[in-house]
Structure formats: C-alpha cells, structure tokens
XYZ file of C-alpha atoms in Angstrom:
493
model
C 62.920 8.074 162.790
C 65.519 7.184 165.862
C 64.595 3.926 167.035
C 64.517 1.925 162.663
C 68.998 1.632 163.151
C 68.484 0.065 166.491
C 65.312 -1.858 165.382
C 67.252 -3.206 162.571
C 70.665 -3.777 163.392
C 71.923 -2.230 160.652
C 75.364 -3.394 160.390
C 76.214 0.779 159.363
C 75.992 1.818 162.893
C 79.139 2.690 163.199
C 81.981 4.780 161.175
C 83.525 4.712 157.464
C 86.927 3.686 159.126
C 85.788 0.911 160.715
C 84.930 -0.677 157.127
C 88.535 0.484 155.518
C 90.400 -1.173 158.584
C 88.599 -4.060 157.803
C 89.652 -4.644 154.668
C 92.215 -3.938 155.383
C 93.214 -6.174 158.478
C 91.000 -9.252 156.123
C 93.955 -8.573 153.719
C 96.258 -8.708 156.032
C 95.364 -12.043 157.424
C 94.713 -10.236 160.788
C 90.657 -9.584 160.297
C 90.584 -13.177 162.644
C 92.695 -11.798 165.291
C 91.099 -12.338 168.482
C 91.426 -9.121 170.836
C 89.442 -7.093 173.900
C 88.180 -3.437 173.497
C 86.772 -1.184 176.371
C 84.704 1.305 176.265
C 85.100 4.106 179.845
C 85.227 7.847 180.204
C 87.370 9.648 181.392
C 85.600 12.866 183.864
C 82.176 12.594 184.955
C 79.803 14.764 184.145
C 78.770 18.484 185.170
C 81.874 18.206 187.389
C 80.085 15.776 189.447
C 80.704 12.728 191.524
C 79.580 10.322 189.388
C 77.554 8.659 186.521
C 74.324 7.275 186.136
C 75.076 3.443 183.654
C 72.137 3.848 180.692
C 71.585 1.836 177.073
C 72.479 -0.851 177.722
C 69.294 -3.335 176.453
C 69.131 -0.619 173.097
C 72.312 -1.165 172.934
C 72.394 -5.325 172.970
C 68.860 -4.714 171.513
C 70.994 -3.890 167.361
C 74.177 -6.241 168.502
C 72.005 -9.574 168.610
C 70.512 -8.433 165.098
C 73.363 -6.964 163.687
C 74.256 -8.725 160.510
C 75.413 -8.144 157.143
C 72.818 -8.628 154.123
C 72.593 -8.620 151.020
C 72.087 -4.522 150.666
C 74.574 -3.482 152.917
C 77.035 -5.498 151.002
C 75.945 -3.424 147.111
C 75.750 0.286 149.382
C 79.589 -0.661 149.872
C 80.038 -1.906 146.739
C 78.838 1.941 144.728
C 81.792 3.503 147.293
C 84.275 5.418 145.210
C 87.677 6.165 146.800
C 89.548 9.081 145.950
C 90.834 7.245 142.708
C 88.166 6.739 141.606
C 88.910 3.574 142.095
C 86.122 0.912 144.537
C 86.479 1.700 147.913
C 86.114 -2.350 148.806
C 87.531 -5.204 146.959
C 85.046 -7.883 145.447
C 87.174 -9.990 148.351
C 86.050 -8.989 150.761
C 83.258 -7.740 150.875
C 82.519 -12.014 149.818
C 83.714 -12.388 153.220
C 81.525 -10.174 155.804
C 78.566 -10.553 153.229
C 75.941 -12.745 156.237
C 78.211 -11.895 159.194
C 76.639 -11.861 162.043
C 78.155 -10.934 165.637
C 80.615 -13.583 166.705
C 81.646 -11.769 170.146
C 81.745 -11.668 173.554
C 80.024 -8.947 176.057
C 80.182 -8.471 179.330
C 78.895 -4.672 180.527
C 77.857 -2.700 183.992
C 73.478 -3.177 184.466
C 71.709 -0.207 183.616
C 70.957 1.487 186.718
C 74.750 1.179 187.908
C 77.022 3.882 189.536
C 79.748 3.879 187.713
C 83.362 6.167 188.298
C 86.411 7.523 185.468
C 88.522 5.016 184.318
C 86.605 1.593 185.423
C 85.712 -0.023 181.900
C 81.795 -0.578 181.269
C 81.930 -2.499 178.272
C 84.112 -5.049 177.278
C 84.326 -7.056 174.163
C 86.213 -9.659 173.054
C 86.290 -11.280 169.672
C 87.335 -11.302 165.935
C 89.511 -7.926 165.179
C 86.978 -6.545 162.905
C 83.551 -7.924 165.342
C 84.803 -5.882 168.333
C 85.371 -2.627 166.228
C 81.895 -2.561 164.122
C 80.772 -2.140 167.998
C 81.986 1.016 169.327
C 80.303 3.651 167.264
C 76.855 2.210 167.935
C 77.935 1.740 172.048
C 79.542 4.377 172.435
C 76.648 6.758 170.623
C 73.900 5.220 173.037
C 76.441 5.392 176.314
C 77.173 8.496 175.802
C 73.853 9.800 175.287
C 71.430 8.254 177.867
C 74.170 7.722 180.764
C 74.367 11.999 180.030
C 70.635 12.310 180.535
C 69.834 9.698 183.654
C 72.675 11.661 184.876
C 71.548 14.930 184.266
C 67.865 13.724 185.421
C 68.877 12.261 188.756
C 70.280 15.522 189.709
C 67.626 17.664 189.294
C 65.198 15.284 190.623
C 68.357 15.543 193.639
C 67.497 19.232 193.811
C 63.982 19.030 193.797
C 63.577 17.135 196.938
C 66.889 19.352 198.298
C 64.583 19.609 202.037
C 63.866 15.207 202.059
C 60.248 17.117 200.723
C 58.995 14.954 197.561
C 58.846 16.438 194.531
C 58.133 14.861 191.623
C 59.567 15.708 188.596
C 58.037 16.256 184.576
C 61.005 15.987 181.100
C 58.803 18.730 178.378
C 62.068 18.541 176.618
C 60.381 17.136 173.057
C 60.757 20.105 171.623
C 63.611 20.977 172.006
C 65.957 18.076 171.781
C 68.324 16.816 169.486
C 67.628 14.020 167.966
C 64.626 13.469 166.320
C 61.679 12.217 168.539
C 63.352 12.896 171.773
C 62.639 8.578 172.355
C 66.531 7.777 173.897
C 66.880 11.454 175.889
C 62.216 10.770 177.159
C 64.285 6.673 177.612
C 67.207 7.967 179.850
C 65.383 10.960 181.247
C 62.864 8.271 183.222
C 65.311 6.241 184.112
C 67.313 8.995 185.528
C 64.000 9.734 188.535
C 61.637 11.854 185.666
C 57.610 10.042 186.701
C 56.627 10.820 183.155
C 56.571 12.253 180.219
C 54.754 14.740 178.017
C 56.252 12.904 174.637
C 53.513 11.015 173.597
C 55.317 9.176 170.634
C 58.211 7.943 173.553
C 55.415 7.378 176.191
C 53.800 5.138 174.200
C 56.448 2.939 173.275
C 59.064 2.969 176.483
C 55.375 2.353 178.391
C 56.420 5.303 180.531
C 53.461 7.998 182.159
C 52.680 10.525 180.353
C 52.282 14.090 182.130
C 50.994 17.501 180.979
C 49.238 20.913 180.653
C 48.489 22.807 178.369
C 49.752 26.105 176.210
C 50.221 29.455 175.521
C 48.534 28.747 172.217
C 44.980 27.909 174.010
C 44.368 30.768 176.356
C 45.254 33.151 172.892
C 42.506 31.498 170.732
C 39.950 32.994 172.868
C 38.999 36.658 173.690
C 39.417 36.951 177.360
C 41.740 34.054 180.191
C 38.520 33.711 182.060
C 36.673 32.462 178.624
C 40.094 29.865 177.966
C 40.446 28.469 181.183
C 37.100 27.765 181.363
C 36.639 26.030 177.772
C 39.885 23.874 179.096
C 38.344 22.745 182.555
C 35.226 22.038 180.841
C 37.377 20.081 178.204
C 40.425 18.280 179.429
C 39.023 16.918 182.485
C 41.576 14.531 184.777
C 44.273 16.307 182.934
C 42.499 20.589 184.458
C 46.583 21.687 185.694
C 46.526 25.234 183.724
C 49.274 28.161 182.540
C 48.247 31.808 183.951
C 51.685 33.894 182.841
C 50.171 33.928 179.430
C 49.015 37.935 180.082
C 50.023 38.298 184.203
C 50.252 35.427 186.752
C 48.999 37.380 189.274
C 44.923 37.834 187.077
C 45.325 34.499 185.779
C 45.957 32.906 189.299
C 42.195 34.944 189.548
C 40.951 33.401 186.917
C 42.235 29.825 187.359
C 40.312 30.046 191.039
C 36.838 31.819 188.820
C 36.541 29.062 186.041
C 36.967 25.859 188.295
C 34.233 27.555 190.635
C 31.431 28.388 187.484
C 31.309 25.186 185.716
C 32.049 23.336 188.862
C 35.032 21.506 187.376
C 38.084 20.873 190.275
C 41.409 22.126 189.093
C 44.365 19.339 190.414
C 47.278 22.523 189.389
C 48.492 25.987 187.496
C 51.820 26.188 185.102
C 53.715 28.849 186.322
C 57.190 29.673 183.228
C 58.208 33.076 183.611
C 58.988 35.442 185.946
C 60.602 35.960 189.369
C 58.900 31.531 189.515
C 59.808 31.987 193.803
C 58.005 35.269 194.420
C 54.651 33.976 192.301
C 54.740 30.599 193.449
C 54.070 32.441 196.834
C 51.492 34.859 195.540
C 49.666 32.113 193.561
C 49.542 30.125 197.073
C 47.916 32.830 198.788
C 45.421 33.630 195.812
C 44.825 29.072 196.429
C 44.862 29.133 200.385
C 42.292 32.009 200.402
C 40.212 31.034 197.391
C 39.249 28.063 199.715
C 41.694 26.391 197.340
C 45.183 24.667 198.872
C 45.260 21.025 197.999
C 45.919 22.948 193.695
C 49.193 22.266 192.610
C 51.812 24.429 191.170
C 54.488 23.228 188.615
C 57.683 25.362 187.953
C 58.567 25.119 184.581
C 60.951 27.298 182.322
C 64.675 26.245 181.421
C 64.940 24.085 185.116
C 67.808 22.424 186.013
C 69.282 21.486 189.519
C 70.296 24.334 190.242
C 67.781 26.672 189.554
C 66.009 24.756 190.821
C 68.029 23.415 194.712
C 67.724 27.157 194.845
C 64.074 27.907 194.415
C 63.864 24.369 197.230
C 66.262 25.546 200.037
C 67.552 29.114 199.218
C 63.676 30.693 198.484
C 61.411 28.624 199.467
C 59.809 28.155 196.498
C 56.258 26.688 196.695
C 56.465 24.841 193.801
C 55.051 20.544 193.955
C 55.646 19.629 190.545
C 58.701 20.465 188.438
C 58.756 20.980 184.937
C 62.448 20.052 183.270
C 62.901 20.736 178.995
C 65.685 21.918 177.632
C 68.587 22.066 180.360
C 67.762 18.008 180.662
C 67.581 16.354 177.293
C 69.919 18.885 176.048
C 72.557 18.529 178.625
C 72.655 21.651 178.769
C 76.590 23.182 180.942
C 78.039 19.669 178.990
C 76.184 18.416 176.105
C 78.853 15.172 175.103
C 80.492 12.971 177.616
C 83.254 11.681 175.825
C 83.136 8.447 176.439
C 85.619 6.162 174.405
C 86.838 2.301 173.024
C 89.978 1.489 173.001
C 92.323 -1.853 172.753
C 93.933 -4.226 176.123
C 95.217 -6.441 174.696
C 95.560 -8.291 171.359
C 96.007 -11.875 170.171
C 96.394 -12.442 174.345
C 98.868 -9.086 174.582
C 98.472 -6.119 177.342
C 98.442 -3.517 175.088
C 98.532 0.252 176.528
C 97.709 3.476 174.440
C 100.716 5.624 176.191
C 99.509 9.564 176.029
C 99.674 13.309 177.925
C 96.520 12.406 179.995
C 95.251 9.973 178.045
C 96.651 6.541 178.663
C 94.889 3.580 179.157
C 94.607 0.497 181.791
C 96.681 -2.665 180.110
C 94.598 -5.270 179.559
C 91.161 -6.811 179.869
C 89.800 -6.287 183.192
C 86.379 -6.125 185.520
C 85.669 -3.514 188.877
C 85.073 -4.276 191.971
C 83.494 -3.040 194.291
C 83.881 -2.911 198.494
C 80.996 -1.836 200.417
C 80.657 -1.091 204.188
C 77.306 -0.553 206.047
C 75.099 -0.624 202.707
C 78.026 2.291 200.849
C 79.543 2.096 198.855
C 83.505 2.329 199.662
C 85.401 2.218 196.387
C 86.442 0.458 193.208
C 88.920 -1.630 192.201
C 90.178 -2.141 188.228
C 92.369 -4.997 188.450
C 92.339 -8.303 185.564
C 89.537 -9.967 184.098
C 90.799 -13.056 184.693
C 91.192 -12.589 188.658
C 88.688 -14.047 190.729
C 88.528 -11.786 193.841
C 85.094 -12.258 194.142
C 83.203 -15.005 196.121
C 79.506 -15.158 197.037
C 79.464 -11.447 197.930
C 83.247 -11.913 200.132
C 86.548 -10.575 198.737
C 89.190 -14.314 199.390
C 91.708 -11.790 198.731
C 93.011 -9.244 200.688
C 93.108 -6.429 198.071
C 96.418 -3.194 197.383
C 95.121 -0.095 195.328
C 96.087 2.685 193.914
C 93.763 5.487 193.487
C 93.854 6.155 189.345
C 91.131 9.477 190.335
C 93.940 11.580 192.304
C 97.230 12.606 190.787
C 98.646 11.333 194.357
C 98.211 7.476 193.583
C 96.296 7.053 196.781
C 96.432 3.051 198.229
C 93.292 1.869 199.426
C 93.901 -1.389 201.073
C 90.882 -4.087 201.719
C 90.961 -7.345 203.570
C 89.409 -10.930 203.223
C 86.325 -11.337 203.847
C 84.171 -7.491 203.095
C 81.682 -7.329 201.169
C 81.606 -6.981 197.096
C 80.332 -7.294 193.947
C 81.497 -7.475 190.103
C 80.417 -4.407 187.945
C 80.380 -6.053 184.590
C 79.393 -9.271 184.068
C 78.359 -11.924 180.763
C 76.422 -10.062 178.057
C 76.724 -11.805 174.981
C 78.394 -15.170 174.629
C 79.697 -15.957 170.653
C 76.907 -13.154 169.239
C 74.429 -14.376 171.620
C 72.987 -13.437 174.514
C 73.495 -14.383 177.676
C 71.013 -12.109 180.179
C 67.805 -10.440 180.639
C 69.569 -7.251 179.695
C 67.982 -6.509 176.778
C 64.925 -6.823 178.147
C 64.726 -5.202 181.381
C 61.978 -2.697 182.197
C 61.869 1.176 182.564
C 60.264 0.435 185.966
C 63.696 -2.375 186.787
C 66.495 -0.083 185.630
C 64.402 3.114 188.130
C 64.297 1.585 190.860
C 68.342 -0.102 190.775
C 69.280 3.896 190.319
C 67.595 4.437 193.131
C 68.972 1.921 195.395
C 72.068 2.418 194.004
C 72.409 5.890 194.780
C 71.058 5.914 197.778
C 74.436 3.330 198.992
C 76.822 6.155 197.204
C 77.959 9.016 200.099
C 76.133 12.138 200.381
C 79.469 13.222 199.905
C 79.860 12.132 197.251
C 76.265 13.733 195.642
C 76.753 17.353 195.782
C 75.523 18.980 192.999
C 78.321 20.982 193.928
C 82.357 20.283 194.684
C 81.702 16.368 195.303
C 83.775 14.745 197.015
C 86.453 12.120 194.485
C 85.709 8.270 194.722
C 87.734 6.108 195.525
C 89.005 4.523 191.782
C 92.526 1.769 192.353
C 94.485 0.195 190.063
C 95.258 -3.189 191.802
C 97.866 -3.469 192.580
C 99.573 -5.289 190.660
C 98.113 -4.388 188.443
C 99.205 -1.190 188.497
C 102.629 -1.933 188.587
C 102.263 -3.142 184.865
C 100.684 -0.271 183.912
C 104.219 1.800 184.943
C 106.810 -0.443 183.943
C 104.802 -0.351 180.208
C 105.565 3.080 180.059
C 108.481 2.847 181.019
C 110.077 0.797 178.859
C 108.208 2.743 176.355
C 110.214 5.723 177.045
C 113.038 3.999 177.335
C 112.653 2.856 174.308
C 111.563 5.686 172.898
C 115.131 7.338 173.912
C 117.000 4.752 172.293
C 115.481 5.991 169.412
C-alpha cells in the first residue's frame, strides 16, 4: 500500500544514483562536506497563477523515521554492476548501516500559496544525506501540491457566482496510485468537502460521501423497484442516480419511489448527457412534485472549466459537484515538475547555468509583503538576511522580478507588513515543528484564509495576472556576476 514506505521511513525512497553518488563521495572523502539544496518549481500548473503547497506532513512523517537498517544493507550487498562485481563496497555499507538523518530543514507550511522559482524546502547537512531526501520530497510535494491546486480551482469554479456549492472527490477508480490516499488527502486540503474513498476517509479522518451506481439499478427488473429498494436500505444517504436509462423518467421514478416508500429523498445525481439541460428539466420535475429541496449532484468528467461554464454561462441548477478523473489525475497537467538543486557547497554559493534553467545561487528564503490584507509581492533573498522583525520590514528592499522577462524592479519600504515563508521543521534530524501532526482541517482552513489574501487577478482560471516574485538586489547582482564569470571562462577555453 502507498502509505507503508512513509510509515517505515525506508531510506530507499530514492533513486539508485542517490546511493551510488553517496558511495563515490564516501570513497573520495566528500560525504560529510556541508551542503545546502533547495526544492522549487519553475511554472504554475494548469496555466494558472499560483500553487498550493501540500504534502509536507507526509514527508516529515517519513523523514523522522528515516534509518538505514541491516535489512537495507543486506539488500544493497546483493546488487551487481555491469561487470558482475558488487555494486556497493563493504566499507561503504558498514558506514551507512544504522545511519539516521542528521540534516536541518526549513519548509513552506502546507496550505500556503507559493509561486515559481521560490524555495519550498531547504535542506542543509552532510553532502550524501541532503541528496537522500530529494526523491521523497519531490514525489510527495509535486503530486499533492498539484492536486490540491486543481481542487482549489474546481472549488473556485463551483462558487464562481458567489453561491457556495460543495465539491466532492470521487476519483478512487481513476487514480494512478494504489488506494488514492495522497490524491484524496490533497483534494480535501484544496477545498473538497468529502470523498467517496472509504479507506482514505478512515485513514485521514475525512468526511465520506457517496450516492449509488448504475449496477444497483440494473440488478432490478425496473428502475422504480431499484429506487424503492435503495431508499429502504440506505436511510440517511438517499441520493439516487437517475440517468441509467432515461434521465427524465429517472427523475419521475425518484419522486414516485420516495412517495411510495415514505422515505425522504435527499438528492439525485446526473452523470451523463447535457448536464445543464437536464439540471433545469429535473429541477422542474421536483418543483412540480412539491419537492424543491431535493439536491442535484453533477458528475461525469468534470473540471474547473466545465463547472465554471455550467455555473456562469448555462446557469445550471446543481447544488453539488463531484469531480473524479480530472481531479485526482491532474488531467491537463499530470506532473508539476518541481526540482531539487544544490545551492551551496562547503559554504560556497553554487549555480547551475543552463538555457531556461539557471538557478539562484546560495541558500535562500522568501519574504512576503502584505498590503491592506492582500499579498503584494515576494522577495527571494539570502537565507542569512533577517529583514523581518515582529511582522514588519526593518529595512527598505529593492528587488528584481524573476518571473517576468523584463526584470522589473519592485520596491518595499521599512515598516511594511511582511513574513518569512520558510520555517524550521527539522534540526539535526529531529523535528522542531508540529507540521507532521497538523490536522487536515487546519491546513484546509489555512488554504481558505491564504487564498482570500490573493488578489482575484491572480486566481483567474484563464490568463491570470503574474504575481511578482523578485530577487533582492544584492542576490540579483550575485547571480548576474556568476553567470558573467562562467561565460567569460568558457570564452577563454
């Protein structure tokens, strides 16, 4: 099951090259050199304007228990290289046997809104151990942040006209991991009110919701008898699926079944056809039957764009939306592409120079400016710079925008409201924050509050405004100088 590797703290939540590089560093005497690496992403998913940070709790659950055990060493000893020789040497295996994490970490809390090129995790410590956490963090953060963001967009679309409409996650059967645990968790963080996934609901304490399937209707001689049987057997969860044969007749049979059984009908779900048309027609039938309070639930490959169209353009009469395939698979962008890069080695800032992928040198943090209760802009700066005291800037800051090609300047004044994004979560391998045990409801509420601080221009589903993220002036100059020095050296070769 997906959760096992997280709960056991296996050190093998990594790629093979993390281990072969660790051995090479060990044999070369560089394994304990101090290094800092950071995780970030280069572009917002779904052509949107933001990303919701998710997955830190699961990652810390794994990191806290990380340990190389005898069984792990025994497995590595069985691996052979291309020549048939052992892939790992005995002295290296003896060294890592019994090792636990000794790294320091800072991270953006779950539920915070983040933007391209900003560090979301900073890891410092022994060279080989810093790299050993890369794959686990990216695997968890990339997937959960992607789906939490997709959920937030879908929830936003469902309420686009200002009317609160719950969104349910119905994606278990279409998920790409066993059990759909992590997608369900992320969808709930992003704003879904419940899930049909019973195992994940039990594991995380998420409200479990559901309706009925076509198979139930088809197991009876006719739809009316099926509806009556379900109403009698599912008290408290009486939402019927009415499009197995004919949606109009299904609505009429739902009315009749409720009257003949005396069981109140909570709702009906429509899963096919012209969703807007059928919502109006079914609503009319229930109104004429004196049952105006019956809730209408829409499903059928829904995403934020279709839901927004149903709400704003077609004025559909749905009270609840259920998203599955396109939510849990992040259908239109199935990978976030977050990366993990070396920022300093032995205290010396490092930079990767590649077309479209040049990194920011040195260990960094992010300061977020707030004006009139709204996020105004972010500044990436050296981690050692302490420019925020008691929630205010204590110096003027000039930065250069890194998410716009023109490198536009941004200025912020001493005394303005501000806070630092990355918070300490681990010191010397020990957790120093409560992020591992933070409740999903707390994270979910944080998403709602943080989302309210983001200007609507950045939340548009299509063509959102680009949020300002800049490099502090001295860091911007350092990056430019390092690139220029590299280019000059290359010209001399």
